Structures are given as C-alpha cells and as structure tokens.
Coordinates of N, CA and C in Angstrom, one line a residue:
Chain I
Q95 N 81.8 110.3 118.8 CA 82.5 109.6 117.8 C 81.3 108.9 116.9
S96 N 80.9 109.0 115.6 CA 80.0 108.6 115.0 C 80.1 107.3 114.7
A97 N 79.0 106.5 114.5 CA 79.2 104.9 113.9 C 79.6 104.9 112.6
L98 N 79.2 105.7 111.7 CA 79.7 105.8 110.4 C 80.7 107.0 110.1
T99 N 81.5 106.6 109.3 CA 82.7 107.7 109.0 C 82.5 108.4 107.5
Q100 N 82.4 109.7 107.6 CA 82.1 110.4 106.4 C 83.3 111.6 106.6
P101 N 83.6 112.0 105.4 CA 84.7 113.2 105.3 C 84.0 114.4 105.8
A102 N 84.7 115.3 106.3 CA 84.3 116.4 107.2 C 83.6 117.3 106.0
S103 N 84.4 117.3 104.9 CA 83.9 118.4 103.9 C 84.4 117.9 102.5
V104 N 83.5 118.3 101.3 CA 83.7 118.1 100.0 C 83.4 119.4 99.2
S105 N 84.1 119.6 98.4 CA 83.9 120.8 97.6 C 84.0 120.9 95.8
G106 N 83.3 121.4 95.3 CA 83.4 121.3 93.9 C 82.7 122.6 93.3
A107 N 83.0 122.8 92.1 CA 82.9 123.9 91.2 C 81.2 123.5 90.7
P108 N 80.6 124.7 90.2 CA 79.3 124.5 89.7 C 79.5 123.7 88.4
G109 N 78.4 122.7 88.4 CA 78.6 121.8 87.0 C 79.4 120.4 87.2
Q110 N 80.4 120.6 88.2 CA 81.2 119.4 88.3 C 80.4 118.2 89.3
S111 N 81.1 117.2 89.3 CA 80.4 116.1 90.2 C 81.4 115.8 91.4
I112 N 80.6 115.5 92.8 CA 81.5 115.1 93.8 C 80.7 113.8 94.3
T113 N 81.6 113.1 95.0 CA 81.1 111.9 95.7 C 81.4 111.9 97.2
I114 N 80.6 111.6 97.9 CA 80.9 111.6 99.3 C 80.5 110.0 99.8
F115 N 81.7 109.7 100.6 CA 81.8 108.3 101.0 C 81.1 108.1 102.5
C116 N 80.8 106.9 102.8 CA 80.3 106.8 104.0 C 80.6 105.3 104.3
T117 N 81.6 105.4 105.4 CA 82.3 103.7 105.6 C 81.7 103.4 107.2
G118 N 81.2 102.0 106.9 CA 80.6 101.4 108.1 C 81.2 100.2 108.4
T119 N 80.6 99.0 108.7 CA 81.1 97.8 109.1 C 80.2 96.8 108.6
S120 N 80.3 95.4 108.7 CA 79.7 94.3 108.0 C 78.2 94.5 109.1
S121 N 78.2 95.1 110.3 CA 77.1 95.2 110.9 C 76.0 96.2 110.8
D122 N 76.6 97.2 109.6 CA 75.6 98.1 109.5 C 75.6 98.4 107.9
V123 N 76.4 99.2 107.2 CA 76.3 99.4 105.8 C 76.7 98.2 105.0
G124 N 77.5 97.4 105.4 CA 77.8 96.2 104.7 C 77.0 95.2 104.8
G125 N 76.0 95.0 105.8 CA 75.2 94.0 106.2 C 73.8 94.0 105.7
S126 N 73.5 95.2 105.1 CA 72.1 95.3 104.3 C 72.0 96.4 103.5
D127 N 71.0 96.4 102.6 CA 70.9 97.7 101.6 C 70.0 98.7 102.3
Y128 N 70.0 98.9 103.6 CA 69.4 99.7 104.4 C 70.1 101.0 104.6
V129 N 70.5 101.7 103.5 CA 71.5 102.9 103.6 C 70.7 104.1 103.2
S130 N 70.5 105.1 103.8 CA 70.0 106.3 103.2 C 70.8 107.5 103.4
W131 N 70.5 108.6 102.7 CA 71.3 110.0 102.7 C 70.4 110.9 102.9
Y132 N 70.9 112.1 103.6 CA 69.8 113.2 103.9 C 70.7 114.3 103.7
Q133 N 70.0 115.4 103.3 CA 70.5 116.7 103.0 C 70.1 117.4 104.1
Q134 N 70.7 118.3 104.9 CA 70.3 119.5 106.0 C 70.9 120.7 105.5
H135 N 70.1 121.9 104.9 CA 70.3 123.1 104.9 C 70.5 123.7 106.4
P136 N 71.2 124.7 106.7 CA 71.5 125.5 108.0 C 70.2 125.7 108.4
G137 N 69.6 125.3 109.6 CA 68.5 125.7 110.3 C 67.4 125.2 109.9
R138 N 67.3 124.1 108.9 CA 66.3 123.3 108.3 C 66.3 122.0 108.7
A139 N 65.3 121.3 108.8 CA 65.2 119.9 109.1 C 65.8 119.1 108.0
P140 N 66.5 117.8 108.2 CA 67.0 117.0 107.0 C 65.8 116.7 106.2
K141 N 66.3 116.2 105.0 CA 65.5 116.1 104.0 C 66.3 114.8 103.2
L142 N 65.4 113.7 102.8 CA 65.6 112.4 102.2 C 66.0 112.7 101.1
M143 N 67.2 112.3 100.5 CA 67.6 112.3 99.3 C 67.9 110.9 98.6
I144 N 68.2 109.8 99.4 CA 68.5 108.3 98.8 C 68.1 107.5 100.0
F145 N 67.4 106.4 99.7 CA 67.1 105.3 100.6 C 67.1 103.9 99.7
G146 N 67.7 103.0 100.7 CA 67.8 101.5 99.9 C 68.9 101.6 99.3
V147 N 70.0 102.4 99.4 CA 71.2 102.6 98.8 C 71.3 103.3 97.5
Y148 N 70.1 103.0 96.7 CA 70.1 103.5 95.3 C 68.9 104.5 94.8
N149 N 67.9 104.3 95.8 CA 66.4 104.8 95.4 C 66.5 106.2 95.6
R150 N 65.7 106.9 94.8 CA 65.3 108.5 95.1 C 63.7 108.7 95.4
P151 N 63.5 109.4 96.3 CA 62.1 109.5 96.7 C 61.4 110.4 95.6
S152 N 60.2 110.3 95.1 CA 59.7 110.5 94.0 C 60.0 112.2 94.0
G153 N 60.0 112.6 92.8 CA 60.4 114.2 92.4 C 61.8 114.7 92.7
L154 N 62.6 113.8 93.2 CA 64.0 114.3 93.6 C 65.1 114.1 92.2
S155 N 65.6 115.2 92.1 CA 66.6 115.3 90.8 C 67.3 114.2 90.7
N156 N 67.7 113.8 89.4 CA 68.1 112.2 89.2 C 69.8 112.8 89.2
R157 N 70.1 114.0 89.6 CA 71.5 114.4 89.9 C 72.1 113.7 90.9
F158 N 71.2 113.4 91.9 CA 71.7 112.5 92.9 C 71.4 111.1 92.9
S159 N 72.6 110.4 93.1 CA 72.7 108.9 92.9 C 73.5 108.3 94.2
G160 N 73.2 106.9 94.5 CA 73.9 106.4 95.5 C 74.3 105.1 94.9
S161 N 75.3 104.7 95.8 CA 75.7 103.1 95.5 C 76.2 102.7 96.8
K162 N 76.8 101.5 96.6 CA 77.5 100.7 97.8 C 78.5 99.9 97.5
S163 N 79.6 99.5 98.0 CA 80.3 98.5 97.7 C 81.1 98.0 99.0
G164 N 80.8 96.8 99.4 CA 81.4 96.4 100.7 C 80.6 97.1 101.9
N165 N 81.8 97.6 102.6 CA 81.3 98.5 103.8 C 81.3 100.0 103.5
T166 N 81.2 100.3 102.4 CA 81.2 101.9 101.9 C 80.2 102.3 101.1
A167 N 79.2 103.1 101.5 CA 78.1 103.6 100.7 C 78.8 105.0 100.0
S168 N 78.1 105.4 99.0 CA 78.4 106.7 98.4 C 77.2 107.3 97.9
L169 N 77.2 108.8 97.9 CA 76.4 109.6 97.4 C 77.1 110.5 96.3
T170 N 76.6 110.6 95.0 CA 77.3 111.2 94.0 C 76.2 112.4 93.6
I171 N 76.8 113.6 93.7 CA 75.8 114.7 93.1 C 76.7 115.2 92.0
S172 N 75.9 115.1 90.8 CA 76.5 115.5 89.5 C 75.7 116.9 89.1
G173 N 76.6 117.6 88.2 CA 76.0 118.8 87.9 C 75.6 119.8 89.0
L174 N 76.7 119.9 90.1 CA 76.6 120.6 91.1 C 75.9 122.0 91.1
Q175 N 75.1 122.3 91.7 CA 74.5 123.8 91.9 C 74.5 124.3 93.1
A176 N 74.4 125.7 93.2 CA 74.5 126.4 94.4 C 73.7 126.1 95.6
D177 N 72.4 125.8 95.0 CA 71.6 125.1 96.2 C 71.9 123.6 96.9
D178 N 72.9 123.3 96.4 CA 73.4 121.9 96.8 C 74.2 122.0 98.0
E179 N 74.8 123.2 98.2 CA 75.7 123.5 99.5 C 74.6 123.4 100.6
A180 N 75.2 122.2 101.2 CA 74.5 121.9 102.6 C 75.3 120.8 103.2
D181 N 74.8 120.6 104.4 CA 75.1 119.4 105.2 C 74.7 117.7 104.5
Y182 N 75.4 116.9 104.4 CA 74.9 115.7 104.0 C 75.3 114.6 105.1
Y183 N 74.2 113.8 105.4 CA 74.3 112.6 106.2 C 74.0 111.2 105.8
C184 N 74.7 110.3 106.1 CA 74.4 109.0 105.7 C 73.8 108.3 106.9
S185 N 73.0 107.4 106.5 CA 72.4 106.4 107.6 C 72.4 105.1 107.3
S186 N 72.4 104.1 108.3 CA 72.2 102.8 108.3 C 71.6 102.2 109.2
Y187 N 70.6 101.1 108.7 CA 69.9 100.4 109.8 C 71.2 99.4 110.1
T188 N 71.4 98.8 111.5 CA 72.1 98.0 112.0 C 71.6 96.7 112.6
S189 N 72.5 95.8 112.6 CA 72.2 94.6 113.2 C 71.7 94.6 114.7
A190 N 71.9 95.8 115.3 CA 71.5 95.8 116.7 C 70.1 96.4 116.6
K191 N 69.5 96.6 115.4 CA 68.1 97.1 115.3 C 68.4 98.7 115.7
S192 N 69.1 99.4 115.6 CA 69.2 100.6 115.8 C 69.5 101.5 114.7
L193 N 69.5 102.8 114.4 CA 70.1 103.6 113.1 C 71.1 104.4 113.6
A194 N 72.1 103.9 112.6 CA 73.6 104.6 112.7 C 73.7 105.8 111.7
F195 N 74.0 107.1 112.2 CA 74.4 108.4 111.5 C 75.7 108.5 111.2
G196 N 76.1 109.0 110.1 CA 77.5 109.4 109.9 C 77.7 110.8 110.3
G197 N 78.8 111.2 110.5 CA 79.3 112.5 111.3 C 78.8 113.6 110.5
G198 N 78.4 113.4 109.0 CA 78.0 114.9 108.2 C 79.1 115.0 107.4
T199 N 79.0 115.6 106.1 CA 79.8 116.1 105.3 C 79.4 117.5 104.7
K200 N 80.0 118.5 105.0 CA 79.9 119.8 104.5 C 80.3 120.0 103.0
V201 N 79.1 120.3 102.0 CA 79.3 120.2 100.7 C 79.1 122.0 100.3
T202 N 80.6 122.4 100.0 CA 80.7 123.7 99.5 C 80.8 123.7 98.0
V203 N 79.9 124.6 97.3 CA 80.0 125.0 96.1 C 81.2 126.1 95.7
L204 N 82.0 125.9 95.0 CA 83.1 126.8 95.1 C 82.5 128.2 94.0
Chain Q
Q286 N 48.5 117.5 102.7 CA 50.0 118.0 103.1 C 50.5 117.3 104.3
V287 N 51.3 116.1 104.0 CA 51.8 115.7 105.6 C 52.7 116.6 106.4
Q288 N 52.4 116.6 107.5 CA 53.1 117.7 108.5 C 53.4 116.9 109.9
L289 N 54.5 117.0 110.3 CA 54.8 116.9 111.9 C 55.1 118.1 112.3
V290 N 54.2 118.5 113.4 CA 54.5 119.8 113.9 C 55.0 119.7 115.7
Q291 N 56.1 120.0 115.9 CA 56.6 119.6 117.2 C 56.2 120.8 118.3
S292 N 56.4 120.5 119.4 CA 56.0 121.7 120.6 C 57.4 122.6 120.6
R293 N 56.9 123.6 121.4 CA 57.9 124.8 121.4 C 59.1 124.5 122.1
S294 N 60.2 125.5 122.1 CA 61.3 125.1 122.7 C 61.1 125.3 124.1
E295 N 62.1 124.6 124.7 CA 62.3 124.2 126.3 C 63.6 124.7 126.8
A296 N 63.2 125.2 128.1 CA 64.6 125.7 129.0 C 64.5 124.9 130.2
K297 N 65.5 123.9 130.6 CA 65.3 123.3 131.9 C 66.6 123.4 132.6
E298 N 66.5 123.1 133.9 CA 67.5 122.9 134.5 C 68.1 121.6 134.6
A299 N 69.2 121.3 134.8 CA 69.9 120.0 135.2 C 69.1 119.2 136.0
G300 N 69.1 118.0 135.7 CA 68.1 117.0 136.8 C 66.6 117.2 136.4
A301 N 66.1 118.1 135.6 CA 64.8 118.0 135.3 C 64.3 117.1 134.2
S302 N 63.2 117.0 133.8 CA 62.6 116.2 132.7 C 62.1 117.2 131.5
V303 N 61.9 116.6 130.4 CA 61.3 117.5 129.4 C 60.4 116.5 128.7
R304 N 59.4 117.1 127.8 CA 58.5 116.2 127.2 C 58.4 117.0 125.8
V305 N 58.6 116.3 124.7 CA 58.6 117.0 123.3 C 57.2 116.0 122.7
S306 N 56.4 117.0 122.1 CA 55.5 116.4 121.5 C 55.8 116.6 119.9
C307 N 55.2 115.6 118.9 CA 55.2 115.7 117.6 C 53.8 115.3 117.1
Q308 N 52.9 116.3 116.6 CA 51.6 115.9 116.2 C 51.6 115.9 114.6
T309 N 51.1 114.8 114.0 CA 50.8 114.5 112.6 C 49.6 114.9 112.2
S310 N 49.8 114.9 111.0 CA 48.5 115.4 110.2 C 48.8 115.2 108.7
G311 N 47.6 114.8 108.0 CA 47.6 114.6 106.5 C 48.3 113.1 106.3
M312 N 48.3 112.4 107.2 CA 48.8 111.1 106.9 C 48.0 109.9 107.9
T313 N 48.1 108.8 107.4 CA 47.5 107.7 108.3 C 48.5 107.4 109.3
F314 N 48.3 107.8 110.6 CA 49.2 107.4 111.5 C 50.0 106.3 111.9
L315 N 48.9 105.2 111.8 CA 49.2 104.0 112.0 C 50.2 103.2 110.9
N316 N 50.3 103.9 109.9 CA 50.8 103.4 108.7 C 52.4 103.6 108.8
H317 N 52.9 104.4 109.8 CA 54.3 104.9 109.8 C 54.9 104.8 111.3
D318 N 56.0 104.5 111.5 CA 56.6 104.6 112.8 C 57.1 105.9 113.0
I319 N 57.4 106.3 114.2 CA 58.2 107.3 114.5 C 59.4 107.3 115.2
T320 N 60.4 108.0 114.5 CA 61.8 108.0 115.3 C 62.0 109.2 115.7
W321 N 63.1 109.4 116.7 CA 63.5 110.6 117.2 C 64.9 110.8 117.0
V322 N 65.3 111.8 116.7 CA 66.8 112.1 116.2 C 67.0 113.4 117.2
R323 N 68.2 113.7 117.5 CA 68.6 114.9 118.0 C 70.0 115.4 117.5
Q324 N 70.2 116.9 117.7 CA 71.1 117.4 117.0 C 71.8 118.5 118.0
A325 N 72.9 118.2 118.5 CA 73.7 119.1 119.3 C 74.0 120.4 118.7
P326 N 74.2 121.5 119.0 CA 74.6 122.8 118.5 C 75.9 122.6 117.7
G327 N 75.7 122.9 116.4 CA 77.1 122.5 115.4 C 77.3 121.2 115.2
Q328 N 76.6 120.1 115.6 CA 77.1 118.7 115.6 C 76.1 118.0 114.6
G329 N 76.2 116.7 114.5 CA 75.5 116.0 113.6 C 74.6 115.3 114.1
L330 N 73.9 114.3 113.3 CA 72.6 113.7 113.7 C 72.6 112.5 114.8
E331 N 72.1 112.5 115.6 CA 72.0 111.3 116.5 C 70.8 110.5 116.8
W332 N 70.7 109.3 116.5 CA 69.4 108.4 116.6 C 69.2 108.2 118.1
M333 N 68.1 108.6 118.4 CA 67.7 108.2 119.9 C 66.6 107.2 120.0
G334 N 66.1 106.8 119.0 CA 65.2 105.8 119.0 C 64.0 105.8 118.1
W335 N 63.0 104.7 118.5 CA 61.9 104.8 117.4 C 60.8 104.2 118.2
I336 N 59.5 104.1 117.8 CA 58.5 103.6 118.2 C 57.4 103.2 117.2
G337 N 56.9 101.9 117.3 CA 56.1 101.2 116.5 C 54.7 101.9 116.6
T338 N 54.0 102.6 115.8 CA 52.9 103.2 116.4 C 51.4 102.2 116.4
I339 N 51.8 101.1 115.6 CA 50.6 100.0 115.9 C 51.0 98.9 117.2
S340 N 52.2 98.7 117.3 CA 52.5 98.0 118.3 C 52.9 98.6 119.6
G341 N 53.4 99.7 119.5 CA 53.9 100.4 120.7 C 55.2 100.0 121.0
K342 N 55.9 99.2 120.4 CA 57.1 98.7 120.6 C 58.2 99.8 120.5
T343 N 59.1 99.6 121.4 CA 60.2 100.8 121.4 C 61.5 100.2 121.1
E344 N 62.7 100.7 120.4 CA 64.0 100.6 120.6 C 64.7 102.0 120.9
Y345 N 65.5 101.9 121.9 CA 66.1 103.2 122.3 C 67.7 103.1 122.0
A346 N 68.3 104.1 121.8 CA 69.6 104.3 121.8 C 70.4 104.0 123.3
Q347 N 71.5 103.3 123.1 CA 72.2 102.9 124.4 C 72.5 104.2 125.3
K348 N 73.0 105.2 124.5 CA 73.2 106.2 125.2 C 72.1 106.9 126.3
V349 N 70.8 106.8 125.7 CA 69.6 107.5 126.6 C 69.0 106.3 127.1
Q350 N 69.2 105.0 127.0 CA 68.4 104.1 127.3 C 68.5 104.2 129.1
G351 N 67.1 104.1 129.5 CA 66.8 104.1 131.1 C 66.3 105.7 131.2
R352 N 66.8 106.3 130.4 CA 66.1 108.0 130.7 C 65.1 108.4 129.7
V353 N 65.0 107.6 128.7 CA 64.1 108.0 127.5 C 62.9 107.1 127.6
T354 N 61.7 107.8 127.2 CA 60.6 107.0 127.0 C 59.8 107.5 125.9
M355 N 59.4 106.7 124.9 CA 58.6 107.3 123.6 C 57.4 106.5 123.7
T356 N 56.2 107.3 123.5 CA 54.9 107.0 123.4 C 54.3 107.4 122.2
T357 N 53.0 107.2 122.1 CA 52.1 107.6 121.0 C 50.7 107.8 121.6
D358 N 49.8 108.6 121.0 CA 48.5 108.6 121.3 C 47.8 108.7 120.0
T359 N 47.1 107.5 119.8 CA 46.6 107.2 118.6 C 45.3 108.3 118.3
S360 N 44.7 108.8 119.5 CA 43.5 109.3 119.0 C 43.6 110.8 118.8
T361 N 45.0 111.3 119.1 CA 45.3 112.7 118.4 C 46.6 112.5 117.5
N362 N 46.9 111.3 117.0 CA 47.8 111.1 116.1 C 49.1 111.8 116.3
T363 N 49.4 111.8 117.9 CA 50.6 112.4 118.2 C 51.5 111.6 119.1
A364 N 53.1 111.8 118.6 CA 54.0 111.1 119.2 C 54.7 112.1 120.5
Y365 N 55.3 111.3 121.6 CA 55.7 112.2 122.7 C 57.1 111.5 122.9
M366 N 58.1 112.2 123.2 CA 59.4 111.7 123.6 C 59.6 112.4 125.1
D367 N 59.9 111.5 126.1 CA 60.0 111.9 127.3 C 61.6 111.6 127.7
L368 N 62.2 112.8 128.2 CA 63.7 112.4 128.7 C 63.9 113.4 130.0
R369 N 64.4 112.2 130.9 CA 64.6 112.4 132.2 C 66.0 112.7 132.7
S370 N 66.3 113.4 133.8 CA 67.5 113.5 134.4 C 68.5 114.2 133.5
L371 N 67.8 115.3 132.9 CA 68.8 116.1 131.9 C 70.0 116.5 132.5
T372 N 71.1 116.6 131.5 CA 72.4 117.0 131.9 C 72.6 118.2 130.7
F373 N 73.8 118.9 130.7 CA 74.1 119.9 129.8 C 74.4 119.4 128.5
D374 N 74.7 118.0 128.4 CA 75.0 117.4 127.1 C 73.8 116.9 126.5
D375 N 72.5 117.0 127.1 CA 71.2 116.9 126.3 C 70.8 118.4 125.6
T376 N 71.5 119.2 125.7 CA 71.2 120.3 125.0 C 71.2 120.1 123.8
A377 N 70.0 120.2 122.8 CA 70.0 119.8 121.2 C 68.5 120.3 120.8
V378 N 68.6 120.1 119.5 CA 67.5 120.0 118.6 C 66.9 118.6 118.8
Y379 N 65.9 118.5 119.2 CA 65.1 117.3 119.0 C 64.0 117.1 118.0
I380 N 64.0 116.1 116.9 CA 63.5 116.1 115.7 C 62.8 114.7 115.8
C381 N 61.5 114.9 115.4 CA 60.9 113.6 115.2 C 60.7 113.4 113.6
A382 N 60.6 112.2 113.4 CA 60.4 111.9 111.9 C 59.7 110.8 111.4
R383 N 59.0 110.6 110.5 CA 58.4 109.4 110.5 C 59.0 108.5 109.4
S384 N 58.7 107.1 109.4 CA 59.3 106.3 108.7 C 58.3 106.1 107.3
F385 N 59.1 105.8 106.3 CA 58.2 105.7 104.9 C 56.9 105.0 105.0
S386 N 57.4 103.7 105.6 CA 56.1 102.8 105.7 C 56.6 101.9 107.2
S387 N 55.5 101.4 107.9 CA 55.8 100.6 109.0 C 56.7 99.6 108.8
G388 N 57.6 99.7 109.6 CA 58.8 98.5 109.7 C 60.0 99.2 108.6
R389 N 59.8 100.1 108.0 CA 61.1 100.7 107.2 C 61.7 101.6 108.1
L390 N 62.2 101.3 109.2 CA 62.7 102.3 110.2 C 64.2 103.0 109.6
D391 N 64.5 102.4 108.3 CA 65.7 103.1 108.1 C 65.5 104.2 107.1
V392 N 64.2 104.4 106.7 CA 63.8 105.4 105.7 C 62.8 106.6 106.3
L393 N 63.3 107.7 106.6 CA 62.8 108.9 107.3 C 62.5 109.7 106.3
D394 N 61.1 109.9 105.8 CA 60.9 110.7 104.6 C 60.4 112.2 104.9
I395 N 59.5 112.0 106.2 CA 58.8 113.5 106.6 C 59.7 113.8 108.2
W396 N 60.0 114.9 108.1 CA 60.7 115.5 109.6 C 60.0 116.7 110.2
G397 N 60.0 116.5 111.3 CA 59.2 117.7 112.2 C 60.5 118.9 112.2
Q398 N 59.9 120.2 112.6 CA 60.7 121.3 112.4 C 61.7 121.4 113.5
G399 N 61.5 120.6 114.5 CA 62.6 120.5 115.5 C 62.2 121.1 116.9
T400 N 62.7 120.8 118.0 CA 62.3 121.5 119.2 C 63.6 121.7 120.0
M401 N 64.1 122.9 120.3 CA 65.3 123.2 120.8 C 65.2 122.9 122.5
V402 N 65.7 122.2 123.0 CA 65.8 121.8 124.3 C 67.4 122.4 124.9
T403 N 67.1 123.3 125.9 CA 68.4 124.1 126.3 C 68.4 123.7 127.9
V404 N 69.5 123.1 128.4 CA 69.7 122.5 129.7 C 71.0 123.5 130.3
S405 N 70.5 123.9 131.6 CA 71.4 125.0 132.0 C 71.9 124.3 133.3
S406 N 72.9 124.8 133.7 CA 73.5 123.7 135.3 C 73.0 124.6 136.3

C-alpha cells in the first residue's frame, strides 16, 4: 500500500485536459510544498515533470501544471497528446525525512 | 551532458547480497545528493533512501532499514547501494537519481537507467 493515494487510471481524448489527484496527509502533502510529479513511459526511467507543487523544469511544456489544496496535490495535463500516455507518480517529502510516492496513475489517450 | 550510469543486471539467490553502482558524469558530484528507488515488476516506485554526498549522511526506508547501506566514492563520483539478506520480494529494478541540489531531496531531476535485480529461492 502506497503512502500517497492516486487513481489507478485516467483517460482522455486528444486535445482534452485531464487532472490526476494525489492525496496524502498533513505529514506529507499537506505539510509542505515539497510535492513533485514524475512521468514514466514503459521500460524507461521516470522523468521529473513538476517540483515544488507548481514548478516546471526548464524546457518542459506548459501543458503540464501542478497545484495543491490541503492534503491533495494535482497534476493537470492540457491539450492531451499521444506521447502523454504513460504512468504518472506523485511524491512528497515527509515529516519523517523520507520520500513518499503515490501508487501511480496510468494515463490513456483515447 | 549529465548521466547516471548503473551497473548491469544481477541474479542472486535468496539470502545473498547485491551491490548496485551508479556512476555519475557531467555534474559536480558534491552539489547533489543521491536517492535510491526501486520498482518491482508491474508495480510503482518505492523510495529506499538517500545519501548526502558531502556529509555522507543517510536516511533509509523502514522497510529495508538494517539490510541496506548506501555509500559514495567521491574519487570516482560513484554511488553504491548494498542490500543484504535478499528475499524474493527484493526482485525489482533499482534506480539511482540525483537531487536537483544538495538538500532538495524531494526533487529528483536526473535518473539512472535502472538495474534489474532478480532473486530466486
């Protein structure tokens, strides 16, 4: 059982927007702004997409955006494209000085 | 170009130990901490722990505490992860990742290619 809760799957048509939620507790997501999101294509290493809740690494498409409310963080992908089909993981620094990951969400582009 | 290149796949018997290496290049090693994550077949990411490259300080996940040791060699800019008393449940891809900057343990911006460790009974 993962420390952070994500939906197992989310789908959308090309061009649409989808949002993935990541629910934790006040000891992790709700307790700091140290929330990140990673994209992982099959057989590949994870790729950093969002850090510090809202921030995108240099060069990353602005179609990806992050936010947080209370103990729940979210990743929104707008203008869905075929290459966005992948697994997405949220992570959060915790009060126990550890890193918690969500169970992962499979994004399917219909 | 920043790269984290890991050692090759390993096949071990239950009870044995394994060492996975993570050689870095194209970066100032001491400016970044190293995190180890594993991913069992078909499963999600699991944080194993991290090591400060300057301090050598480590934090380990409770699940592997007592069986894992993370170290670095600053002369070769390489990080190591040793896992002892392997069981079938340790079968996974082990991945090293660097932190965005020293102390920002929550931001893993460059990842290794992963090392498959298979444990048989």
